């Protein structure tokens, strides 16, 4: 598959997605007390994220409440970004909405994880 998009936008999207995933993982792990609970919590979060990302079924075919759930799913935004970059050669302006959502998810989950962890540690 030829890459049609901007390489800098691609790297920015990958780094933002990685931070969003790390934030989700830190948030889940800050809610539990043991490593086993963290594994189960991660599985409980990641499986629905994968199924509701639009990879297997289009988001447009999901019920409205599941479509709303996909707005907090970093994988759904990343898939749209990669489709735009690889297949359409989309610009940053056309991908801005998904980039902003990924940044919001990364910030919210990371801040929430830090706050929860600092309360546990105190």
PDB file of N, CA and C in Angstrom, residues 16-17 19-20 97-109:
ATOM      1  N   UNK A  16       0.807  10.508  19.397  1.00  0.00           N
ATOM      2  CA  UNK A  16      -0.386  10.881  20.156  1.00  0.00           C
ATOM      3  C   UNK A  16      -1.197   9.647  20.523  1.00  0.00           C
ATOM      4  N   UNK A  17      -1.321   8.710  19.594  1.00  0.00           N
ATOM      5  CA  UNK A  17      -2.031   7.463  19.872  1.00  0.00           C
ATOM      6  C   UNK A  17      -1.323   6.670  20.968  1.00  0.00           C
ATOM      7  N   UNK A  19       0.503   7.858  23.377  1.00  0.00           N
ATOM      8  CA  UNK A  19       0.248   8.530  24.654  1.00  0.00           C
ATOM      9  C   UNK A  19      -1.183   8.280  25.130  1.00  0.00           C
ATOM     10  N   UNK A  20      -2.141   8.271  24.199  1.00  0.00           N
ATOM     11  CA  UNK A  20      -3.530   7.992  24.577  1.00  0.00           C
ATOM     12  C   UNK A  20      -3.660   6.570  25.121  1.00  0.00           C
ATOM     13  N   UNK A  97      -9.875  16.883  13.401  1.00  0.00           N
ATOM     14  CA  UNK A  97     -10.873  16.480  14.393  1.00  0.00           C
ATOM     15  C   UNK A  97     -10.432  15.218  15.138  1.00  0.00           C
ATOM     16  N   UNK A  98      -9.952  14.235  14.410  1.00  0.00           N
ATOM     17  CA  UNK A  98      -9.500  13.000  15.057  1.00  0.00           C
ATOM     18  C   UNK A  98      -8.209  13.217  15.846  1.00  0.00           C
ATOM     19  N   UNK A  99      -7.321  14.080  15.354  1.00  0.00           N
ATOM     20  CA  UNK A  99      -6.100  14.391  16.109  1.00  0.00           C
ATOM     21  C   UNK A  99      -6.438  15.077  17.425  1.00  0.00           C
ATOM     22  N   UNK A 100      -7.375  16.022  17.380  1.00  0.00           N
ATOM     23  CA  UNK A 100      -7.780  16.733  18.597  1.00  0.00           C
ATOM     24  C   UNK A 100      -8.415  15.758  19.585  1.00  0.00           C
ATOM     25  N   UNK A 101      -9.251  14.851  19.092  1.00  0.00           N
ATOM     26  CA  UNK A 101      -9.866  13.853  19.978  1.00  0.00           C
ATOM     27  C   UNK A 101      -8.810  12.961  20.633  1.00  0.00           C
ATOM     28  N   UNK A 102      -7.803  12.543  19.860  1.00  0.00           N
ATOM     29  CA  UNK A 102      -6.730  11.732  20.436  1.00  0.00           C
ATOM     30  C   UNK A 102      -5.969  12.506  21.511  1.00  0.00           C
ATOM     31  N   UNK A 103      -5.704  13.777  21.245  1.00  0.00           N
ATOM     32  CA  UNK A 103      -5.013  14.612  22.235  1.00  0.00           C
ATOM     33  C   UNK A 103      -5.867  14.756  23.489  1.00  0.00           C
ATOM     34  N   UNK A 104      -7.170  14.963  23.313  1.00  0.00           N
ATOM     35  CA  UNK A 104      -8.071  15.075  24.467  1.00  0.00           C
ATOM     36  C   UNK A 104      -8.083  13.788  25.290  1.00  0.00           C
ATOM     37  N   UNK A 105      -8.164  12.649  24.615  1.00  0.00           N
ATOM     38  CA  UNK A 105      -8.166  11.362  25.315  1.00  0.00           C
ATOM     39  C   UNK A 105      -6.848  11.179  26.062  1.00  0.00           C
ATOM     40  N   UNK A 106      -5.739  11.503  25.408  1.00  0.00           N
ATOM     41  CA  UNK A 106      -4.428  11.359  26.045  1.00  0.00           C
ATOM     42  C   UNK A 106      -4.326  12.239  27.286  1.00  0.00           C
ATOM     43  N   UNK A 107      -4.737  13.490  27.162  1.00  0.00           N
ATOM     44  CA  UNK A 107      -4.648  14.407  28.304  1.00  0.00           C
ATOM     45  C   UNK A 107      -5.580  13.999  29.438  1.00  0.00           C
ATOM     46  N   UNK A 108      -6.825  13.703  29.102  1.00  0.00           N
ATOM     47  CA  UNK A 108      -7.812  13.372  30.143  1.00  0.00           C
ATOM     48  C   UNK A 108      -7.440  12.103  30.899  1.00  0.00           C
ATOM     49  N   UNK A 109      -7.059  11.063  30.175  1.00  0.00           N
ATOM     50  CA  UNK A 109      -6.747   9.804  30.852  1.00  0.00           C
ATOM     51  C   UNK A 109      -5.455   9.899  31.651  1.00  0.00           C
TER      52      UNK A 109
END
